[in-house]
Amino acid sequence: MEYGNKVIDESKQGQAVTLKKNPKGSKKVYIESYGCQMNFSDSEIVASILQKEGYNTTTDINEADLIFVNTCSIREKAEQTVRKRLNNFHQIKKNNPNAKIGVLGCMAERMKQQLLEEEKLVDMVVGPDAYRDLPNLVKEVETGQKAVNVILSKEETYADISPVRLGGNGVTAFISIMRGCDNMCTFCVVPFTRGRERSRNPETIVQEAQELFDKGYREVTLLGQNVDSYLWYGGGLKKNYENLTEEEKAQSVNFAQLLEKVAQVSPDLRVRFSTSHPKDMTDEVLETMAKYENICKYIHLPLQSGNNRILEMMNRGYTKEWYKNRIDAIRRIMPDCAISTDIIAGFCSETYEEHLDTIDVMNYVKYEYAYMFKYSERPNTLAQRKFKDDVPEDEKTKRLTEIINLQQQHSLERNKAAVGKTFKVLVEGVSKRSAEHLFGRNSQNAVIVFPKKDFKPGDYVNVKVNDCTSATLLGEAV
Ligand code: 5AD
Ligand code: SF4
């Protein structure tokens, strides 16, 4: 699912973030976000909508008038984390009895009424397409009622809303370019929680990138569940290019064209994107990436499984051979491109031999990085309705462990190969381990730590790598 917890630092999960100092007397909203980048990006839209209503963000839950939890449903564990957190709110209510509590995002969509009924503390349940309605919903709860809006939209992209950048470093930011997903991978809950696929007006995307650049930002990540199927033709649900009218074709913008427009904002603005679906990854996209130095040479290309029978059951829309062909195309067009992936171990009826096909593709690609999961059955997905979750838990664990061990080897090999090379690094901040060191990323998305000297966040620095761990490169400015 082109979605994952990627790039969002694990330590940020659930952390409430703010940039602003609260003027005395203003109302305050506290927002905790879980899950994927899209949720963190959505929280910035929520903050923007509420700011117009006189709310500032706060990181102190005890002084908040509104407490929001932006939730994730992707795996059962993600939901359990949020439910535990909601239970903690009993304690918080004791210190802050007047605060109203809202559940936002995917769990709101999936569990709706159930949340209001079971978790008596919850006052408000708001799905991912209903944030514009927050001012009304907040007024409703202020009068002591409960409020719900989980209507999914065919149009909503929040295109005109300028997000309040929360907890950022002032250097990198997310821009949401599309919402929803039409792929219906059988294991995935996202098509149900985030609705149908729709693309955002490219002019508003370029404008947002320009504004960020003007404010000093130096990197944008274009976000969507399935960015490479982006297609603007005037608005509305996703269509295939062949189904557009002549008029729609004339104004259509596909993902490669959008990437180019954003890359042209400035050669000093790096462009990343997440997540791509292998079936939509065209040579046109790869060639556009190769053409612009500032489009980062990094692709997250979820494999899920390397076995054709399992891929078919997952409804992924490609075979192992197709996937390897896309890898070959990436290597041919951008030899220096890093590739990461998502893998699910122990999907319904997967045999050990079929699992070895996944291992085989891993050995073929040697990913820089991977997000690896045990299959977790999700209510109402096609897999839950059609197939049995019949791989025993200990077998899932065994296969996942094999996958993780192999990936660790590959990550270390990749990092070792970077030693001795010099990379252009965009500085993001001070290293967590040492105030005398900065950290940033190279185009390939590897984290590089180096002595601070006079450099600062937002600078581009050429760094020669002289050492590594399996997670980080260490170097020296040259
Ligand atoms: N079980 C396990 N992993 C899942 N993912 C999505 N749904 C499930 C599920 N039901 C993984 C996929 C996806 C990533 C974000 O989460 O690998 O790409
Ligand atoms: Fe990604 Fe498939 Fe889920 Fe869509 S349905 S979000 S492509 S895993």
Coordinates of C-alpha atoms and ligand atoms in Angstrom, one line a residue:
M1 CA 0.0 0.0 0.0
E2 CA 1.8 2.9 -1.1
Y3 CA 1.3 4.5 2.2
G4 CA 3.3 3.1 5.1
N5 CA 5.0 4.7 8.1
K6 CA 7.9 5.6 5.9
V7 CA 10.1 8.6 6.6
I8 CA 8.0 9.4 9.6
D9 CA 10.5 8.9 12.3
E10 CA 9.2 6.2 14.7
S11 CA 9.9 8.6 17.6
K12 CA 7.4 11.1 16.2
Q13 CA 4.5 8.6 16.3
G14 CA 1.9 10.0 18.6
Q15 CA 3.9 13.1 19.5
A16 CA 2.0 16.3 19.4
V17 CA 3.8 19.1 17.6
T18 CA 3.5 22.8 17.2
L19 CA 5.5 25.7 15.9
K20 CA 3.5 28.5 17.3
K21 CA 3.5 30.2 20.7
N22 CA -0.1 30.6 21.9
P23 CA -1.3 34.1 22.3
K24 CA -2.9 34.4 25.7
G25 CA -6.6 33.8 25.7
S26 CA -6.8 32.0 22.4
K27 CA -8.4 28.6 22.2
K28 CA -6.1 25.6 21.9
V29 CA -6.0 22.4 20.0
Y30 CA -3.7 19.5 20.7
I31 CA -3.2 17.0 17.8
E32 CA -1.5 13.7 18.1
S33 CA -0.8 11.8 14.8
Y34 CA -0.2 8.1 14.2
G35 CA 0.6 6.2 11.0
C36 CA 1.6 7.3 7.6
Q37 CA 2.9 10.6 6.3
M38 CA -0.5 11.4 4.9
N39 CA -1.9 11.5 8.4
F40 CA 0.8 13.9 9.5
S41 CA 0.1 16.0 6.5
D42 CA -3.7 15.9 7.2
S43 CA -3.1 17.1 10.7
E44 CA -1.5 20.2 9.2
I45 CA -4.7 20.8 7.2
V46 CA -6.8 20.3 10.4
A47 CA -4.6 22.8 12.2
S48 CA -5.1 25.3 9.4
I49 CA -8.9 24.9 9.3
L50 CA -9.1 25.4 13.1
Q51 CA -6.7 28.3 13.0
K52 CA -9.3 30.2 11.1
E53 CA -11.7 29.5 14.0
G54 CA -9.3 31.1 16.5
Y55 CA -7.5 27.9 17.6
N56 CA -3.8 27.7 18.0
T57 CA -1.9 24.4 18.4
T58 CA -0.4 23.4 21.7
T59 CA 1.9 20.5 22.8
D60 CA 0.4 20.7 26.4
I61 CA -2.5 18.3 26.4
N62 CA -3.6 19.7 29.8
E63 CA -4.3 23.2 28.5
A64 CA -6.1 22.1 25.3
D65 CA -9.7 22.9 24.6
L66 CA -9.7 20.3 21.8
I67 CA -7.7 17.0 21.9
F68 CA -7.4 15.3 18.6
V69 CA -6.0 11.9 17.7
N70 CA -5.3 11.3 14.0
T71 CA -5.5 7.6 13.7
C72 CA -4.2 4.7 11.5
S73 CA -6.0 1.4 10.7
I74 CA -3.4 -0.3 8.5
R75 CA -2.6 -3.1 10.8
E76 CA -4.3 -4.3 14.0
K77 CA -1.4 -3.2 16.1
A78 CA -1.8 0.4 14.9
E79 CA -5.4 0.4 16.1
Q80 CA -4.5 -1.2 19.4
T81 CA -1.9 1.6 20.1
V82 CA -4.6 4.2 19.6
R83 CA -7.2 2.5 21.7
K84 CA -4.7 2.2 24.6
R85 CA -4.0 5.9 24.2
L86 CA -7.7 6.8 24.2
N87 CA -8.0 4.8 27.5
N88 CA -5.2 7.0 29.0
F89 CA -7.4 10.0 28.3
H90 CA -9.5 9.1 31.4
Q91 CA -6.5 10.5 33.4
I92 CA -6.2 13.6 31.3
K93 CA -9.9 14.3 31.6
K94 CA -9.3 14.5 35.4
N95 CA -6.8 17.4 35.0
N96 CA -8.6 19.0 32.0
P97 CA -12.3 18.1 32.4
N98 CA -13.7 20.6 29.8
A99 CA -11.6 19.4 26.9
K100 CA -13.4 17.8 24.0
I101 CA -11.9 14.7 22.5
G102 CA -12.0 13.9 18.8
V103 CA -10.9 10.8 16.8
L104 CA -9.8 11.7 13.2
G105 CA -8.5 9.7 10.3
C106 CA -8.8 6.1 9.3
M107 CA -10.1 4.6 12.5
A108 CA -12.8 7.3 12.6
E109 CA -13.9 6.1 9.2
R110 CA -13.6 2.4 10.0
M111 CA -15.3 2.4 13.4
K112 CA -17.6 5.4 13.2
Q113 CA -20.4 5.1 15.8
Q114 CA -18.7 2.3 17.6
L115 CA -16.0 4.7 18.9
L116 CA -18.6 7.1 20.3
E117 CA -20.4 4.2 22.0
E118 CA -17.5 2.2 23.3
E119 CA -15.1 4.9 24.2
K120 CA -17.4 7.1 26.2
L121 CA -14.8 9.8 26.3
V122 CA -14.9 10.5 22.6
D123 CA -17.0 13.5 21.7
M124 CA -16.2 13.7 18.0
V125 CA -15.5 11.3 15.1
V126 CA -14.3 12.8 11.9
G127 CA -13.2 11.0 8.7
P128 CA -10.3 12.0 6.4
D129 CA -12.6 13.8 3.9
A130 CA -14.7 15.7 6.5
Y131 CA -12.1 18.2 8.0
R132 CA -13.8 21.2 6.3
D133 CA -16.8 20.4 8.5
L134 CA -14.7 20.7 11.7
P135 CA -15.9 24.3 12.6
N136 CA -19.5 23.0 12.6
L137 CA -18.6 19.8 14.4
V138 CA -16.7 21.7 17.1
K139 CA -19.7 24.0 17.6
E140 CA -21.9 21.0 18.1
V141 CA -19.7 19.4 20.7
E142 CA -19.4 22.8 22.5
T143 CA -23.2 22.6 23.2
G144 CA -22.6 19.2 24.8
Q145 CA -23.7 17.0 21.9
K146 CA -21.6 14.3 20.1
A147 CA -20.6 15.0 16.5
V148 CA -19.8 12.7 13.6
N149 CA -18.9 13.2 10.0
V150 CA -17.4 10.3 8.2
I151 CA -18.7 11.1 4.7
L152 CA -16.1 10.2 2.0
S153 CA -15.9 12.6 -0.9
K154 CA -15.3 12.1 -4.6
E155 CA -13.8 15.6 -5.0
E156 CA -12.1 16.7 -1.7
T157 CA -8.4 17.4 -2.1
Y158 CA -8.1 20.4 0.3
A159 CA -6.4 22.0 -2.6
D160 CA -7.1 25.6 -1.4
I161 CA -6.0 25.0 2.2
S162 CA -2.6 26.2 3.1
P163 CA -1.3 23.7 5.8
V164 CA 0.0 25.0 9.1
R165 CA 3.5 23.4 9.2
L166 CA 3.6 21.5 12.5
G167 CA 6.8 20.4 14.2
G168 CA 8.9 20.7 11.1
N169 CA 12.5 21.6 10.7
G170 CA 11.8 24.5 8.3
V171 CA 13.7 22.6 5.6
T172 CA 11.6 19.7 4.5
A173 CA 7.8 19.6 4.0
F174 CA 5.0 17.3 2.7
I175 CA 2.7 18.3 -0.1
S176 CA -0.4 16.1 -0.6
I177 CA -1.1 15.7 -4.3
M178 CA -3.8 13.1 -4.4
R179 CA -6.1 11.3 -2.0
G180 CA -7.7 7.9 -1.8
C181 CA -6.9 4.7 -3.6
D182 CA -8.6 2.6 -6.3
N183 CA -6.3 -0.3 -6.3
M184 CA -8.2 -2.6 -3.9
C185 CA -5.2 -4.7 -2.9
T186 CA -7.1 -7.5 -1.0
F187 CA -5.2 -7.1 2.3
C188 CA -5.6 -3.3 2.5
V189 CA -8.1 -1.3 4.5
V190 CA -7.2 2.1 2.8
P191 CA -9.7 2.0 0.0
F192 CA -12.4 1.8 2.6
T193 CA -11.0 4.4 5.0
R194 CA -9.8 6.9 2.5
G195 CA -12.2 6.4 -0.3
R196 CA -11.8 6.7 -4.1
E197 CA -8.8 8.1 -5.8
R198 CA -8.7 11.8 -6.9
S199 CA -5.9 14.1 -7.9
R200 CA -5.3 17.7 -6.8
N201 CA -5.1 20.6 -9.1
P202 CA -1.5 20.9 -10.2
E203 CA -1.4 24.7 -10.1
T204 CA -2.2 24.6 -6.4
I205 CA 0.6 22.1 -5.9
V206 CA 3.2 24.1 -7.7
Q207 CA 2.1 27.2 -5.8
E208 CA 2.4 25.5 -2.5
A209 CA 6.0 24.3 -3.5
Q210 CA 6.9 27.9 -4.5
E211 CA 5.6 29.3 -1.2
L212 CA 7.6 26.8 0.7
F213 CA 10.7 27.6 -1.2
D214 CA 10.2 31.3 -0.7
K215 CA 9.9 30.6 3.1
G216 CA 13.3 28.8 3.0
Y217 CA 12.2 25.2 2.6
R218 CA 14.6 23.2 0.4
E219 CA 12.8 19.9 0.0
V220 CA 9.2 18.8 -0.7
T221 CA 7.8 15.3 -0.7
L222 CA 4.8 14.8 -2.9
L223 CA 2.4 12.6 -1.1
G224 CA -0.3 10.2 -2.1
Q225 CA -1.4 6.6 -1.6
N226 CA -0.4 6.0 -5.2
V227 CA 1.4 9.0 -6.6
D228 CA 2.4 7.6 -9.9
S229 CA -1.2 7.1 -10.9
Y230 CA -1.7 10.9 -10.4
L231 CA -3.8 12.3 -13.3
W232 CA -5.4 15.8 -13.3
Y233 CA -7.9 16.4 -16.0
G234 CA -10.1 19.1 -14.4
G235 CA -11.1 17.5 -11.2
G236 CA -13.1 14.5 -9.9
L237 CA -12.5 10.8 -9.5
K238 CA -9.6 9.1 -11.1
K239 CA -10.0 8.2 -14.8
N240 CA -7.5 6.5 -17.1
Y241 CA -6.0 8.7 -19.8
E242 CA -7.7 6.7 -22.6
N243 CA -11.1 7.5 -21.1
L244 CA -10.7 11.3 -21.1
T245 CA -12.5 13.6 -23.5
E246 CA -10.5 15.6 -26.0
E247 CA -11.0 18.7 -23.8
E248 CA -9.9 16.8 -20.7
K249 CA -6.9 15.4 -22.5
A250 CA -5.8 18.9 -23.5
Q251 CA -5.6 20.1 -19.9
S252 CA -4.4 16.8 -18.4
V253 CA -1.3 16.5 -16.3
N254 CA 0.2 13.1 -15.4
F255 CA 2.6 12.3 -12.6
A256 CA 5.8 12.8 -14.8
Q257 CA 4.5 16.2 -15.9
L258 CA 3.7 17.2 -12.4
L259 CA 7.1 16.1 -11.2
E260 CA 8.7 18.3 -13.9
K261 CA 6.6 21.3 -13.0
V262 CA 7.6 21.0 -9.3
A263 CA 11.2 20.4 -10.1
Q264 CA 11.2 23.7 -12.1
V265 CA 10.2 25.8 -9.1
S266 CA 14.0 26.0 -8.3
P267 CA 17.1 23.8 -8.9
D268 CA 17.7 24.3 -5.1
L269 CA 14.4 22.7 -4.2
R270 CA 14.7 19.0 -3.8
V271 CA 11.7 16.9 -4.9
R272 CA 10.8 13.5 -3.4
F273 CA 7.6 11.5 -3.7
S274 CA 5.9 8.6 -1.9
T275 CA 4.5 6.1 -2.6
S276 CA 4.6 4.6 -6.0
H277 CA 2.8 1.5 -7.3
P278 CA 5.0 -0.8 -9.5
K279 CA 2.2 -1.1 -12.1
D280 CA 2.1 2.6 -12.6
M281 CA 5.8 3.3 -12.6
T282 CA 6.4 4.4 -16.2
D283 CA 9.7 5.1 -18.1
E284 CA 8.4 8.6 -18.6
V285 CA 8.5 9.1 -14.8
L286 CA 12.0 7.6 -14.6
E287 CA 13.3 9.8 -17.5
T288 CA 11.9 12.9 -15.8
M289 CA 13.7 11.9 -12.6
A290 CA 16.9 11.4 -14.5
K291 CA 16.6 14.8 -16.3
Y292 CA 16.4 16.9 -13.1
E293 CA 19.3 16.8 -10.6
N294 CA 16.9 18.1 -7.9
I295 CA 14.5 15.2 -8.2
C296 CA 15.9 12.8 -5.7
K297 CA 17.2 9.5 -6.9
Y298 CA 15.1 7.4 -4.6
I299 CA 12.1 5.3 -5.2
H300 CA 9.9 3.5 -2.7
L301 CA 8.5 0.6 -4.7
P302 CA 6.4 -1.8 -2.6
L303 CA 6.9 -5.4 -3.6
Q304 CA 4.6 -7.1 -1.0
S305 CA 5.4 -10.6 -2.3
G306 CA 7.7 -12.1 -4.9
N307 CA 5.4 -14.9 -5.8
N308 CA 2.9 -14.7 -8.7
R309 CA 0.1 -16.7 -7.1
I310 CA 0.2 -14.6 -4.0
L311 CA 0.5 -11.3 -6.0
E312 CA -2.6 -12.4 -7.9
M313 CA -4.4 -13.1 -4.6
M314 CA -3.3 -9.7 -3.3
N315 CA -4.7 -8.1 -6.5
R316 CA -1.5 -6.2 -7.0
G317 CA -1.8 -6.0 -10.8
Y318 CA 1.8 -7.2 -11.6
T319 CA 3.9 -10.3 -11.7
K320 CA 7.4 -11.0 -10.3
E321 CA 8.7 -10.6 -13.9
W322 CA 7.0 -7.2 -14.4
Y323 CA 8.4 -6.0 -11.1
K324 CA 11.9 -7.1 -12.0
N325 CA 11.5 -5.4 -15.4
R326 CA 10.7 -2.1 -13.5
I327 CA 13.8 -2.6 -11.4
D328 CA 15.9 -3.1 -14.6
A329 CA 14.4 0.1 -16.0
I330 CA 15.3 2.1 -12.9
R331 CA 18.9 0.7 -13.0
R332 CA 19.1 1.5 -16.8
I333 CA 17.8 5.0 -16.6
M334 CA 19.3 6.0 -13.2
P335 CA 22.2 3.8 -12.2
D336 CA 22.6 5.7 -8.9
C337 CA 19.0 5.4 -7.8
A338 CA 18.2 3.9 -4.4
I339 CA 15.2 1.6 -4.0
S340 CA 13.2 0.7 -0.9
T341 CA 10.2 -1.5 -0.5
D342 CA 7.4 -2.9 1.6
I343 CA 7.0 -6.7 2.2
I344 CA 4.3 -8.7 3.8
A345 CA 5.2 -12.1 5.3
G346 CA 2.7 -14.9 5.6
F347 CA -0.2 -13.8 3.5
C348 CA -3.2 -16.2 3.3
S349 CA -2.2 -19.6 2.1
E350 CA 1.5 -18.6 1.3
T351 CA 3.7 -21.7 1.3
Y352 CA 7.4 -21.7 2.4
E353 CA 8.4 -22.1 -1.3
E354 CA 6.3 -19.1 -2.2
H355 CA 8.0 -17.1 0.5
L356 CA 11.3 -18.0 -1.0
D357 CA 10.2 -16.2 -4.2
T358 CA 10.1 -13.0 -2.1
I359 CA 13.6 -13.7 -0.8
D360 CA 14.7 -14.2 -4.4
V361 CA 13.4 -10.8 -5.5
M362 CA 15.1 -9.2 -2.4
N363 CA 18.4 -10.8 -3.6
Y364 CA 17.8 -9.5 -7.1
V365 CA 17.2 -5.9 -6.0
K366 CA 19.3 -5.7 -2.9
Y367 CA 17.1 -2.9 -1.5
E368 CA 18.6 0.0 0.4
Y369 CA 15.8 -0.2 2.9
A370 CA 12.6 -2.2 3.6
Y371 CA 9.5 -1.9 5.7
M372 CA 8.6 -5.5 6.6
F373 CA 5.3 -6.8 8.2
K374 CA 3.5 -9.9 9.1
Y375 CA 0.2 -10.2 7.4
S376 CA -2.5 -8.7 9.7
E377 CA -6.1 -9.5 8.7
R378 CA -8.3 -6.4 8.5
P379 CA -12.0 -6.5 8.9
N380 CA -14.1 -6.2 5.7
T381 CA -11.1 -6.3 3.3
L382 CA -11.5 -8.6 0.3
A383 CA -8.8 -10.9 1.8
Q384 CA -10.8 -11.2 5.1
R385 CA -14.0 -12.0 3.2
K386 CA -12.5 -14.4 0.6
F387 CA -9.4 -16.1 2.1
K388 CA -8.4 -17.8 5.3
D389 CA -5.6 -16.2 7.4
D390 CA -4.1 -19.6 7.7
V391 CA -0.3 -19.2 8.0
P392 CA 0.4 -20.0 11.7
E393 CA 1.7 -17.1 13.8
D394 CA 5.1 -18.8 14.5
E395 CA 5.5 -19.5 10.8
K396 CA 4.8 -15.8 10.0
T397 CA 7.4 -14.8 12.6
K398 CA 9.9 -17.2 11.1
R399 CA 9.5 -15.9 7.5
L400 CA 9.5 -12.3 8.7
T401 CA 12.7 -12.9 10.6
E402 CA 14.4 -14.3 7.5
I403 CA 13.3 -11.3 5.6
I404 CA 14.5 -8.9 8.2
N405 CA 17.9 -10.6 8.5
L406 CA 18.4 -10.6 4.8
Q407 CA 17.4 -6.9 4.6
Q408 CA 19.9 -6.0 7.3
Q409 CA 22.7 -7.6 5.3
H410 CA 21.6 -5.7 2.2
S411 CA 21.4 -2.4 4.0
L412 CA 24.8 -2.8 5.5
E413 CA 26.3 -3.9 2.1
R414 CA 24.7 -0.8 0.5
N415 CA 26.0 1.5 3.2
K416 CA 29.5 0.0 3.0
A417 CA 29.5 0.6 -0.8
A418 CA 28.9 4.3 0.0
V419 CA 32.1 4.6 2.0
G420 CA 34.7 6.7 0.2
K421 CA 32.1 8.5 -2.0
T422 CA 31.1 12.1 -1.8
F423 CA 27.4 13.2 -1.7
K424 CA 25.5 16.4 -1.8
V425 CA 23.7 16.5 1.5
L426 CA 20.8 18.8 2.5
V427 CA 21.2 19.6 6.1
E428 CA 18.0 19.0 8.2
G429 CA 19.2 19.5 11.7
V430 CA 21.5 18.8 14.6
S431 CA 22.3 15.1 15.2
K432 CA 20.4 13.5 18.0
R433 CA 23.6 11.9 19.4
S434 CA 25.8 15.0 19.4
A435 CA 25.3 18.7 19.3
E436 CA 28.6 19.0 17.4
H437 CA 27.2 17.1 14.5
L438 CA 24.6 17.8 11.9
F439 CA 22.5 15.4 9.9
G440 CA 21.0 15.4 6.5
R441 CA 20.2 13.2 3.6
N442 CA 21.7 12.6 0.2
S443 CA 19.6 12.4 -2.9
Q444 CA 19.3 8.6 -2.3
N445 CA 17.6 9.3 1.0
A446 CA 20.5 7.9 3.2
V447 CA 21.0 9.8 6.5
I448 CA 24.5 11.2 6.7
V449 CA 26.0 12.6 10.0
F450 CA 29.0 15.0 9.9
P451 CA 30.8 17.6 12.0
K452 CA 28.9 20.9 12.2
K453 CA 31.5 23.5 11.6
D454 CA 29.7 26.6 10.3
F455 CA 26.9 24.8 8.4
K456 CA 23.3 25.1 9.3
P457 CA 19.9 23.5 8.4
G458 CA 18.9 24.3 4.9
D459 CA 22.5 24.3 3.5
Y460 CA 23.7 22.0 0.8
V461 CA 27.0 20.5 1.8
N462 CA 29.3 18.0 0.0
V463 CA 30.1 15.3 2.4
K464 CA 32.7 12.5 1.9
V465 CA 31.5 9.3 3.7
N466 CA 34.3 7.7 5.7
D467 CA 32.4 5.2 7.9
C468 CA 28.9 3.6 8.4
T469 CA 26.5 1.6 10.5
S470 CA 23.7 -0.4 8.9
A471 CA 21.4 2.7 9.4
T472 CA 23.7 5.8 9.1
L473 CA 26.6 7.1 7.0
L474 CA 29.3 9.1 8.8
G475 CA 31.4 11.7 7.0
E476 CA 33.2 15.0 6.7
A477 CA 32.4 18.1 4.7
V478 CA 34.8 18.5 1.8
Ligands
5AD1 N1 -1.2 -6.6 6.9 C1 0.2 -6.4 6.9 N2 0.7 -5.4 6.3 C2 -0.1 -4.5 5.6 N3 0.2 -3.4 4.8 C3 -1.0 -2.9 4.4 N4 -2.0 -3.7 4.8 C4 -1.5 -4.7 5.6 C5 -2.0 -5.8 6.3 N5 -3.3 -6.0 6.3 C6 1.5 -3.0 4.6 C7 1.9 -3.0 3.1 C8 1.9 -1.6 2.8 C9 2.4 -1.0 4.0 C10 2.1 0.5 4.2 O1 1.7 -1.7 5.0 O2 3.2 -3.6 2.9 O3 2.7 -1.3 1.7
SF4_2 FE1 -1.5 0.8 -1.3 FE2 -2.9 -1.3 -2.4 FE3 -3.6 -0.2 0.0 FE4 -3.9 1.2 -2.3 S1 -5.0 -0.7 -1.8 S2 -3.2 2.0 -0.4 S3 -2.1 0.5 -3.5 S4 -1.7 -1.3 -0.5

